[in-house]
Coordinates of C-alpha atoms in Angstrom, one line a residue:
Chain D
X128 CA -307.8 28.7 -50.0
X129 CA -308.6 27.5 -46.2
X130 CA -306.3 24.5 -46.4
X131 CA -304.3 24.9 -43.3
X132 CA -301.2 26.0 -44.1
X133 CA -297.3 24.6 -43.3
X134 CA -294.7 25.8 -41.4
X135 CA -293.3 28.4 -44.0
X136 CA -296.5 29.9 -43.7
X137 CA -296.7 29.6 -40.1
X138 CA -293.3 31.4 -39.8
X139 CA -294.5 33.8 -41.7
X140 CA -297.0 34.4 -38.8
X141 CA -294.9 34.2 -35.9
X142 CA -292.9 37.0 -37.3
X143 CA -295.9 39.1 -36.5
X144 CA -293.1 39.4 -33.4
X145 CA -290.5 40.8 -35.1
X146 CA -289.9 44.5 -35.8
X147 CA -290.0 45.2 -39.5
X148 CA -292.9 43.2 -41.2
X149 CA -294.1 44.9 -44.3
X150 CA -296.7 41.9 -45.7
X151 CA -298.2 39.4 -43.5
X152 CA -301.0 38.9 -46.8
X153 CA -298.4 37.3 -49.4
X154 CA -300.0 36.1 -52.1
X155 CA -300.2 32.2 -53.1
X156 CA -298.5 33.1 -56.4
X157 CA -295.7 35.1 -54.0
X158 CA -295.8 31.8 -51.9
X159 CA -295.8 29.6 -55.0
X160 CA -292.4 31.4 -56.7
X161 CA -290.8 31.2 -53.2
X162 CA -291.5 27.3 -53.3
X163 CA -291.0 26.5 -57.0
X164 CA -287.3 28.2 -56.8
X165 CA -286.4 26.3 -54.1
X166 CA -287.5 22.6 -56.2
X167 CA -286.1 23.9 -58.8
X168 CA -282.5 23.8 -57.6
X169 CA -283.6 19.9 -56.4
X170 CA -284.8 19.4 -59.3
X171 CA -281.6 20.7 -61.7
X172 CA -279.2 19.4 -59.4
X173 CA -280.9 15.7 -59.6
X174 CA -282.6 15.3 -56.2
X175 CA -285.0 13.4 -57.4
X176 CA -283.4 10.2 -58.5
X177 CA -285.6 8.3 -60.4
X178 CA -287.0 10.9 -63.1
X179 CA -290.1 11.3 -60.3
X180 CA -291.2 13.8 -57.4
X181 CA -293.1 12.9 -54.5
X182 CA -296.6 13.4 -53.6
X183 CA -297.6 16.4 -53.9
X184 CA -298.7 16.4 -50.1
X185 CA -295.5 14.9 -49.0
X186 CA -293.5 17.5 -50.8
X187 CA -295.8 20.4 -49.7
X188 CA -294.7 19.1 -45.7
X189 CA -291.5 18.9 -47.0
X190 CA -291.5 22.9 -48.3
X191 CA -293.4 23.5 -45.7
X192 CA -296.7 25.4 -47.5
X193 CA -299.8 24.0 -48.2
X194 CA -300.8 21.9 -51.2
X195 CA -302.4 24.3 -52.8
X196 CA -299.1 26.5 -53.0
X197 CA -297.3 23.2 -53.9
X198 CA -299.8 22.9 -56.5
X199 CA -299.4 26.2 -58.2
X200 CA -295.4 26.0 -57.8
X201 CA -295.3 22.5 -59.3
X202 CA -297.2 24.3 -62.6
X203 CA -294.6 27.3 -62.8
X204 CA -291.4 24.6 -63.2
X205 CA -294.0 22.8 -65.3
X206 CA -295.0 26.6 -67.1
X207 CA -290.5 26.1 -67.7
X208 CA -290.6 22.8 -69.1
X209 CA -288.7 21.3 -66.0
X210 CA -291.7 18.8 -65.6
X211 CA -294.6 17.5 -66.4
X212 CA -297.5 16.2 -64.7
X213 CA -300.2 14.0 -66.1
X214 CA -302.7 13.1 -63.5
X215 CA -302.5 9.6 -62.5
X216 CA -298.7 9.5 -62.9
X217 CA -297.9 12.6 -60.6
X218 CA -294.7 14.8 -61.7
X219 CA -292.1 13.8 -63.3
X220 CA -288.5 15.4 -64.2
X221 CA -288.6 16.6 -68.4
X222 CA -285.3 16.7 -69.2
X223 CA -281.9 17.0 -68.0
X224 CA -280.3 21.0 -67.7
X225 CA -276.6 20.7 -68.0
X226 CA -274.1 22.9 -65.8
X227 CA -272.0 24.9 -68.0
X228 CA -269.3 25.8 -66.0
X229 CA -267.8 29.9 -66.0
X230 CA -265.0 29.3 -63.8
X231 CA -263.3 29.6 -66.8
X232 CA -263.0 29.9 -71.0
X233 CA -264.6 26.6 -72.3
X234 CA -266.1 25.1 -75.4
X235 CA -269.1 23.6 -74.4
X236 CA -267.8 20.3 -75.7
X237 CA -265.3 20.4 -72.8
X238 CA -267.4 22.0 -70.1
X239 CA -270.4 19.3 -71.1
X240 CA -268.1 15.9 -71.4
X241 CA -269.4 14.7 -68.2
X242 CA -272.8 14.5 -69.7
X243 CA -272.7 13.7 -72.6
X244 CA -271.5 13.8 -77.1
X245 CA -271.8 17.2 -78.0
X246 CA -272.1 17.1 -82.1
X247 CA -271.9 20.7 -84.3
X248 CA -274.0 20.8 -87.2
X249 CA -272.8 23.2 -89.7
X250 CA -274.9 25.2 -90.9
X251 CA -273.3 27.7 -93.3
X252 CA -269.1 28.7 -93.6
X253 CA -267.7 30.6 -95.4
X254 CA -265.5 34.1 -96.7
X255 CA -267.4 37.5 -95.9
X256 CA -266.7 41.0 -96.0
X257 CA -267.8 41.4 -92.6
X258 CA -269.8 44.7 -91.6
X259 CA -267.6 47.1 -90.0
X260 CA -269.3 46.6 -86.2
X261 CA -267.3 43.0 -86.9
X262 CA -264.3 44.6 -88.5
X263 CA -263.6 46.8 -85.5
X264 CA -264.1 44.4 -82.6
X265 CA -261.7 42.1 -84.4
X266 CA -259.1 44.8 -84.8
X267 CA -259.5 44.5 -88.9
X268 CA -258.8 47.2 -91.2
X269 CA -262.1 48.1 -93.6
X270 CA -262.4 45.1 -96.0
X271 CA -260.7 42.3 -94.4
X272 CA -262.8 39.3 -94.9
X273 CA -263.7 37.1 -91.8
X274 CA -264.5 33.6 -91.7
X275 CA -268.3 33.1 -91.0
X276 CA -269.4 30.4 -89.0
X277 CA -273.1 29.0 -87.9
X278 CA -273.5 25.7 -86.2
X279 CA -276.3 24.3 -84.5
X280 CA -275.2 22.5 -81.5
X281 CA -276.8 19.2 -80.2
X282 CA -276.0 17.5 -76.9
X283 CA -277.4 14.0 -77.0
X284 CA -278.4 14.6 -79.8
X285 CA -280.8 17.2 -78.8
X286 CA -280.7 21.0 -79.6
X287 CA -278.4 22.8 -77.4
X288 CA -277.7 26.4 -78.5
X289 CA -277.5 28.3 -81.8
X290 CA -273.4 29.1 -82.4
X291 CA -272.8 32.8 -85.0
X292 CA -269.4 32.7 -84.9
X293 CA -266.7 35.3 -87.1
X294 CA -263.0 34.0 -87.2
X295 CA -260.3 36.2 -88.4
X296 CA -258.8 34.8 -91.2
X297 CA -255.9 33.8 -91.5
X298 CA -256.8 31.4 -87.7
X299 CA -260.9 30.5 -89.2
X300 CA -259.4 29.3 -93.3
X301 CA -257.5 26.1 -91.9
X302 CA -260.9 25.4 -89.8
X303 CA -263.0 24.6 -93.2
X304 CA -260.9 21.0 -93.3
X305 CA -260.7 20.7 -89.6
X306 CA -263.8 17.9 -87.9
X307 CA -266.2 21.2 -86.7
X308 CA -269.1 18.4 -86.3
X309 CA -267.4 17.1 -83.4
X310 CA -264.8 19.8 -82.0
X311 CA -264.9 23.0 -80.1
X312 CA -263.9 26.0 -82.1
X313 CA -261.6 26.8 -79.4
X314 CA -259.4 23.9 -79.8
X315 CA -259.3 23.7 -82.9
X316 CA -258.0 27.4 -82.5
X317 CA -255.2 26.5 -80.3
X318 CA -254.4 23.2 -82.5
X319 CA -254.1 25.8 -85.4
X320 CA -252.4 28.8 -83.5
X321 CA -250.4 27.3 -81.6
X322 CA -250.8 28.8 -78.6
X323 CA -253.1 28.9 -76.0
X324 CA -256.1 31.2 -75.6
X325 CA -255.9 33.9 -73.5
X326 CA -259.1 35.9 -72.3
X327 CA -262.7 36.2 -73.4
X328 CA -265.0 39.1 -72.5
X329 CA -268.5 38.5 -72.2
X330 CA -272.5 39.0 -71.9
X331 CA -275.0 37.3 -70.7
X332 CA -278.6 38.6 -71.5
X333 CA -281.9 36.4 -71.6
X334 CA -284.2 36.8 -74.4
X335 CA -287.3 34.9 -76.5
X336 CA -286.6 33.1 -78.9
X337 CA -288.0 34.4 -82.0
X338 CA -290.4 32.3 -84.5
X339 CA -287.1 31.2 -87.0
X340 CA -284.6 30.4 -84.2
X341 CA -287.7 28.5 -82.3
X342 CA -288.2 25.8 -85.0
X343 CA -284.2 25.9 -85.3
X344 CA -283.6 24.9 -81.4
X345 CA -286.5 23.0 -81.9
X346 CA -288.1 25.2 -78.5
X347 CA -291.4 27.2 -78.6
X348 CA -291.9 30.3 -79.9
X349 CA -290.7 33.0 -77.1
X350 CA -289.1 30.3 -75.2
X351 CA -286.8 32.0 -72.8
X352 CA -283.1 31.8 -74.4
X353 CA -279.4 32.6 -72.7
X354 CA -278.0 35.0 -74.9
X355 CA -274.1 34.9 -74.6
X356 CA -271.8 37.2 -76.7
X357 CA -268.2 36.7 -76.1
X358 CA -265.3 38.3 -78.2
X359 CA -262.5 35.6 -77.2
X360 CA -258.5 36.8 -78.2
X361 CA -255.6 34.6 -78.2
X362 CA -252.4 34.5 -75.4
X363 CA -251.2 36.8 -77.5
X364 CA -253.7 39.6 -76.9
X365 CA -255.0 39.6 -80.8
X366 CA -258.8 39.0 -80.6
X367 CA -259.6 36.4 -83.2
X368 CA -263.1 34.6 -82.3
X369 CA -266.3 36.4 -82.0
X370 CA -269.2 35.0 -80.6
X371 CA -273.4 35.0 -80.4
X372 CA -274.5 32.2 -78.7
X373 CA -278.1 31.7 -77.8
X374 CA -278.7 29.0 -75.4
X375 CA -281.8 27.0 -74.3
X376 CA -282.6 28.1 -71.8
X377 CA -284.6 25.0 -70.1
X378 CA -281.3 23.2 -70.8
X379 CA -278.3 24.9 -69.4
X380 CA -277.5 27.0 -66.6
X381 CA -274.5 29.1 -66.3
X382 CA -272.5 28.1 -63.2
X383 CA -269.5 29.9 -61.3
X384 CA -268.3 31.6 -58.3
X385 CA -267.2 35.2 -57.8
X386 CA -265.3 36.9 -55.4
X387 CA -265.8 40.2 -53.3
X388 CA -261.6 40.9 -53.6
X389 CA -260.8 39.3 -56.8
X390 CA -257.5 39.8 -56.4
X391 CA -257.0 38.7 -53.1
X392 CA -259.5 35.4 -52.9
X393 CA -257.5 34.1 -56.5
X394 CA -254.1 34.5 -55.4
X395 CA -253.7 33.0 -51.7
Chain M
X155 CA -286.7 38.8 -102.5
X156 CA -285.2 40.0 -105.4
X157 CA -283.6 42.7 -104.1
X158 CA -280.1 42.9 -104.5
X159 CA -278.1 42.0 -101.5
X160 CA -275.2 43.3 -99.8
X161 CA -271.6 42.6 -99.4
X162 CA -272.9 40.0 -96.5
X163 CA -274.3 37.7 -98.8
X164 CA -272.3 39.1 -101.7
X165 CA -269.2 37.9 -99.1
X166 CA -271.2 34.7 -98.9
X167 CA -271.2 34.1 -102.8
X168 CA -267.7 35.2 -102.9
X169 CA -267.2 31.7 -100.9
X170 CA -267.9 29.7 -103.3
X171 CA -264.3 29.5 -103.8
X172 CA -263.5 28.4 -99.8
X173 CA -263.2 24.4 -99.3
X174 CA -266.2 23.5 -97.2
X175 CA -269.3 26.0 -98.0
X176 CA -272.0 23.6 -96.7
X177 CA -275.0 26.2 -97.7
X178 CA -275.0 28.8 -99.5
X179 CA -279.0 29.2 -99.7
X180 CA -279.1 30.9 -96.4
X181 CA -282.9 31.9 -95.5
X182 CA -284.0 35.4 -94.6
X183 CA -284.6 34.5 -91.5
X184 CA -280.7 33.4 -90.8
X185 CA -279.1 36.8 -92.3
X186 CA -281.7 38.8 -90.1
X187 CA -281.1 36.8 -86.5
X188 CA -277.4 37.5 -87.9
X189 CA -277.5 41.0 -88.8
X190 CA -279.8 41.8 -85.1
X191 CA -276.7 40.1 -83.0
X192 CA -274.6 42.8 -84.7
X193 CA -277.1 45.7 -84.2
X194 CA -277.9 44.8 -80.5
X195 CA -274.6 45.0 -79.1
X196 CA -274.1 48.8 -81.1
X197 CA -277.6 49.8 -79.5
X198 CA -277.0 48.2 -76.2
X199 CA -273.7 50.3 -76.3
X200 CA -275.7 53.6 -77.0
X201 CA -273.9 53.4 -80.1
X202 CA -276.8 55.7 -81.5
X203 CA -276.2 58.5 -79.6
X204 CA -279.7 60.4 -79.9
X205 CA -281.7 57.2 -79.1
X206 CA -282.5 57.3 -83.4
X207 CA -281.1 54.5 -85.5
X208 CA -280.0 55.7 -88.9
X209 CA -283.1 54.9 -91.8
X210 CA -283.1 51.4 -92.6
X211 CA -281.6 51.8 -96.4
X212 CA -278.6 53.6 -94.5
X213 CA -278.3 51.0 -91.8
X214 CA -279.2 48.0 -94.5
X215 CA -275.4 49.4 -96.7
X216 CA -273.8 50.0 -93.5
X217 CA -274.3 46.4 -92.0
X218 CA -273.9 45.0 -95.9
X219 CA -277.7 43.4 -96.2
X220 CA -280.5 44.0 -98.2
X221 CA -283.4 46.4 -97.2
X222 CA -285.9 43.4 -96.7
X223 CA -283.5 41.8 -94.4
X224 CA -282.7 44.8 -92.2
X225 CA -286.3 45.3 -91.7
X226 CA -286.6 42.0 -90.4
X227 CA -283.4 42.3 -88.0
X228 CA -285.3 45.3 -87.0
X229 CA -288.0 43.2 -86.0
X230 CA -286.2 40.8 -84.1
X231 CA -285.3 43.8 -82.0
X232 CA -288.7 45.2 -82.1
X233 CA -289.9 41.3 -80.4
X234 CA -287.2 42.0 -77.9
X235 CA -288.5 45.4 -76.3
X236 CA -285.2 46.3 -77.5
X237 CA -286.2 49.1 -80.0
X238 CA -289.4 50.7 -81.2
X239 CA -290.7 50.8 -84.7
X240 CA -292.9 54.3 -86.0
X241 CA -294.3 54.4 -89.7
X242 CA -292.9 58.1 -90.4
X243 CA -290.7 58.3 -87.1
X244 CA -288.6 55.1 -87.4
X245 CA -286.9 53.1 -85.7
X246 CA -286.2 54.7 -81.6
X247 CA -284.5 52.8 -78.8
X248 CA -287.3 51.6 -76.7
X249 CA -285.1 51.8 -72.9
X250 CA -281.3 51.0 -71.6
X251 CA -280.2 48.0 -71.0
X252 CA -277.1 48.2 -68.0
X253 CA -274.7 45.9 -67.6
X254 CA -274.1 44.4 -64.5
X255 CA -270.8 43.4 -63.9
X256 CA -269.3 39.9 -63.8
X257 CA -265.5 40.8 -62.5
X258 CA -266.2 40.7 -58.5
X259 CA -269.0 40.0 -56.1
X260 CA -271.5 43.2 -56.4
X261 CA -274.6 44.5 -55.1
X262 CA -277.1 45.9 -57.6
X263 CA -277.1 49.3 -56.4
X264 CA -272.9 49.3 -56.4
X265 CA -272.5 47.6 -59.9
X266 CA -275.0 50.6 -61.7
X267 CA -274.3 53.3 -59.7
X268 CA -273.1 55.0 -62.8
X269 CA -276.2 54.6 -64.4
X270 CA -278.8 55.7 -61.3
X271 CA -280.6 55.1 -58.5
X272 CA -281.4 51.9 -57.0
X273 CA -284.4 51.9 -54.5
X274 CA -285.2 48.4 -52.8
X275 CA -289.1 48.0 -52.5
X276 CA -289.2 45.4 -49.4
X277 CA -292.6 43.0 -50.2
X278 CA -292.4 41.1 -46.7
X279 CA -289.8 40.8 -44.4
X280 CA -290.0 38.7 -41.5
X281 CA -288.8 34.9 -39.3
X282 CA -289.2 32.2 -41.1
X283 CA -288.3 28.3 -40.4
X284 CA -287.3 27.4 -43.6
X285 CA -287.5 24.3 -45.5
X286 CA -284.4 21.6 -45.2
X287 CA -283.4 22.7 -48.6
X288 CA -282.5 26.5 -47.2
X289 CA -281.3 25.0 -43.9
X290 CA -279.0 22.9 -45.5
X291 CA -277.6 24.9 -48.1
X292 CA -277.1 27.4 -45.1
X293 CA -275.5 25.0 -43.3
X294 CA -278.4 25.4 -40.2
X295 CA -279.1 22.8 -37.8
X296 CA -282.9 21.4 -38.9
X297 CA -285.2 24.1 -37.6
X298 CA -283.2 26.9 -36.7
X299 CA -285.1 29.8 -38.4
X300 CA -283.7 32.0 -41.3
X301 CA -285.0 36.4 -42.2
X302 CA -286.9 35.9 -45.4
X303 CA -286.9 39.0 -47.5
X304 CA -288.8 39.9 -51.0
X305 CA -287.7 42.9 -52.8
X306 CA -288.8 44.7 -55.9
X307 CA -285.7 46.6 -57.0
X308 CA -285.9 49.5 -59.4
X309 CA -283.6 51.1 -61.2
X310 CA -284.6 54.8 -61.9
X311 CA -288.0 54.1 -60.8
X312 CA -288.3 51.1 -63.3
X313 CA -288.6 47.3 -61.9
X314 CA -285.5 45.4 -63.1
X315 CA -286.1 42.9 -60.6
X316 CA -287.5 40.7 -57.8
X317 CA -284.8 39.4 -55.6
X318 CA -286.2 36.4 -53.0
X319 CA -283.4 36.5 -50.4
X320 CA -283.0 33.9 -46.7
X321 CA -280.3 35.0 -44.4
X322 CA -278.7 33.3 -41.6
X323 CA -280.2 34.6 -38.4
X324 CA -278.0 36.9 -36.6
X325 CA -277.2 38.2 -39.7
X326 CA -280.5 39.1 -41.1
X327 CA -282.1 40.6 -37.6
X328 CA -280.0 43.4 -37.1
X329 CA -281.5 44.1 -41.4
X330 CA -284.8 45.1 -39.4
X331 CA -283.8 48.0 -38.5
X332 CA -281.9 49.3 -41.6
X333 CA -282.6 50.7 -44.5
X334 CA -283.6 48.5 -47.1
X335 CA -285.0 50.9 -49.2
X336 CA -281.6 52.7 -50.2
X337 CA -278.6 49.6 -49.5
X338 CA -277.2 47.2 -50.8
X339 CA -277.6 43.5 -48.8
X340 CA -274.1 43.4 -49.2
X341 CA -273.0 46.3 -47.9
X342 CA -275.8 45.8 -44.6
X343 CA -274.1 43.0 -44.1
X344 CA -270.6 43.6 -44.1
X345 CA -271.9 46.4 -41.6
X346 CA -273.3 44.2 -39.4
X347 CA -271.0 41.6 -39.3
X348 CA -268.0 43.8 -39.6
X349 CA -266.0 41.6 -42.1
X350 CA -265.9 41.2 -46.1
X351 CA -267.9 39.0 -48.0
X352 CA -266.0 36.1 -49.2
X353 CA -267.0 34.6 -52.1
X354 CA -270.5 33.6 -53.7
X355 CA -271.0 30.5 -56.1
X356 CA -274.0 31.4 -58.7
X357 CA -275.8 29.6 -61.3
X358 CA -277.3 31.7 -64.1
X359 CA -280.4 30.6 -66.5
X360 CA -283.2 32.1 -68.4
X361 CA -286.4 31.5 -67.5
X362 CA -289.8 33.0 -69.0
X363 CA -291.8 35.2 -66.9
X364 CA -295.0 33.3 -64.8
X365 CA -297.7 35.4 -65.5
X366 CA -297.9 36.8 -61.6
X367 CA -294.3 37.4 -61.9
X368 CA -295.1 39.6 -64.9
X369 CA -296.5 42.0 -63.6
X370 CA -295.1 42.5 -60.7
X371 CA -292.0 43.3 -62.7
X372 CA -293.9 45.4 -65.5
X373 CA -293.0 42.9 -67.8
X374 CA -295.0 41.3 -70.5
X375 CA -296.4 37.7 -69.6
X376 CA -293.6 35.4 -70.6
X377 CA -291.4 37.5 -70.9
X378 CA -287.5 36.7 -70.3
X379 CA -286.1 37.0 -67.0
X380 CA -282.5 36.0 -66.1
X381 CA -282.7 34.0 -62.8
X382 CA -280.1 34.0 -60.8
X383 CA -279.4 31.9 -57.6
X384 CA -277.1 33.2 -55.2
X385 CA -275.2 31.5 -52.0
X386 CA -273.3 34.0 -51.0
X387 CA -270.4 33.6 -47.6
X388 CA -268.0 35.7 -45.3
X389 CA -264.7 36.4 -45.8
X390 CA -264.6 33.3 -42.9
X391 CA -266.4 30.9 -45.0
X392 CA -269.9 30.9 -43.4
X393 CA -272.9 30.9 -46.1
X394 CA -275.3 33.6 -45.0
X395 CA -277.1 34.8 -47.9
X396 CA -279.2 32.8 -50.2
X397 CA -280.4 34.1 -52.9
X398 CA -283.5 34.0 -56.0
X399 CA -282.9 36.8 -58.3
X400 CA -285.5 37.0 -60.9
X401 CA -284.0 40.0 -63.9
X402 CA -285.9 41.9 -66.4
X403 CA -284.2 40.2 -69.8
X404 CA -284.7 43.6 -71.7
X405 CA -283.1 45.8 -69.1
X406 CA -279.9 44.1 -67.6
X407 CA -276.6 42.6 -69.5
X408 CA -274.3 40.8 -67.1
X409 CA -270.8 41.1 -68.2
X410 CA -267.6 39.8 -67.6
X411 CA -264.9 38.0 -68.7
X412 CA -262.9 34.5 -68.4
X413 CA -259.8 32.9 -68.9
X414 CA -258.7 30.1 -70.8
X415 CA -255.8 29.2 -67.6
X416 CA -257.4 31.2 -64.6
X417 CA -254.3 30.6 -62.7
X418 CA -252.1 32.3 -64.6
X419 CA -253.8 35.4 -66.0
X420 CA -255.2 36.7 -62.8
X421 CA -251.6 36.6 -61.1
X422 CA -248.9 37.9 -63.2

């Protein structure tokens, strides 16, 4: 508490000379969060080559904060499963976090090919009569069956996501004979239909894992999951693939870019 | 358990005639997750007008599942904070979940203007000497100060996100005199610089809220947060705004679309 603060806090104090300064008495928890966010990025980007972080004192200096604040920041990152802390050993990176590309519509194996091997465990697959909510989104008449597929997806052997997939029948049935263990659905759909995929509408949310999902993904109960719902169309516009994907939040980062003026920026 | 299953499970049984059928003995937890995902979307899209869901039995029929499975699905959604369940009253929608547009680079008030009023509580603002990690990303020389800004953002009075923002000095300092409470930073940056924003690189993750962040956002400890890091450039390419945003997972959905072939689809 009484430890001297580094440049970050010192800087905040300097700001008393600046017109608006609503709060000079920030709590250590606020400062720790601020530092944790900066450290998180360094870690995820592999900024600490050998997987071991510098000592607390050195990190505190580098990030311009006190050792107490740095310790609390590292505790926050431990809470996220990003680092491990052992007395005598220090702070080590707990596991890799992989970037999923949001620039274009890609399957998991396609986007992570540089990071290792994606393998898919098919948990169930079959023809079902879908609820009306599914049929409507896939543009089907009432009662038309769809292929339902559920996969646990691993990267380098570690559970990454649980995917629930509804496919229109003519496109989904040929997949009964496909190598689903080693291939993205997207790639198989293009092979089966002989046409490229077009666009997908997606929503992304953060949800806590229920007990059963946590067990399937080998994550702690309540772990934050990145949940994606995605409706994918063929290039002719027909919706063929409705998916609900739960990614382990500690293993995946979505990465993309946005344009203020989409038309101007993408068509130079 | 012994209750008769609806069409969804009946459909799965029919699939025994289909070549690949890896698991016909799915657990109720698996079926409940499947149903919950479909219900989640109906709820988020306002499919249940008055905020009250039909009775379990009716929902079970509609989604082609057993009442036990439907009950478990509703429990999952209660766990996500999406619905409330009261004996005698039934299931009601707990709170609105708002769509944040991912089609283009937009501030919170810009993207949610149809859903209500965004207000920003400035928790701290001042000139600081940033850690090297911040200076590097903003393309600054060592020791160059930046404006640090921390805001709790509310929609219709309810906490939605906690935003940590670093702005390059010449762009950030004029904001000391701006109405930060009622305006998006993006809009103010365009006013101050007299040029439109260009592009932003962003990463999205799901993380669990630490105790202090949870308290600030008025969410349960460990609640899933959608965490965004975003580096925004002016249209001339200069990076000016580095942000770390924590959205309450139960209040926000990111919504966008992806193209299989980005160039072909955006330039018809």
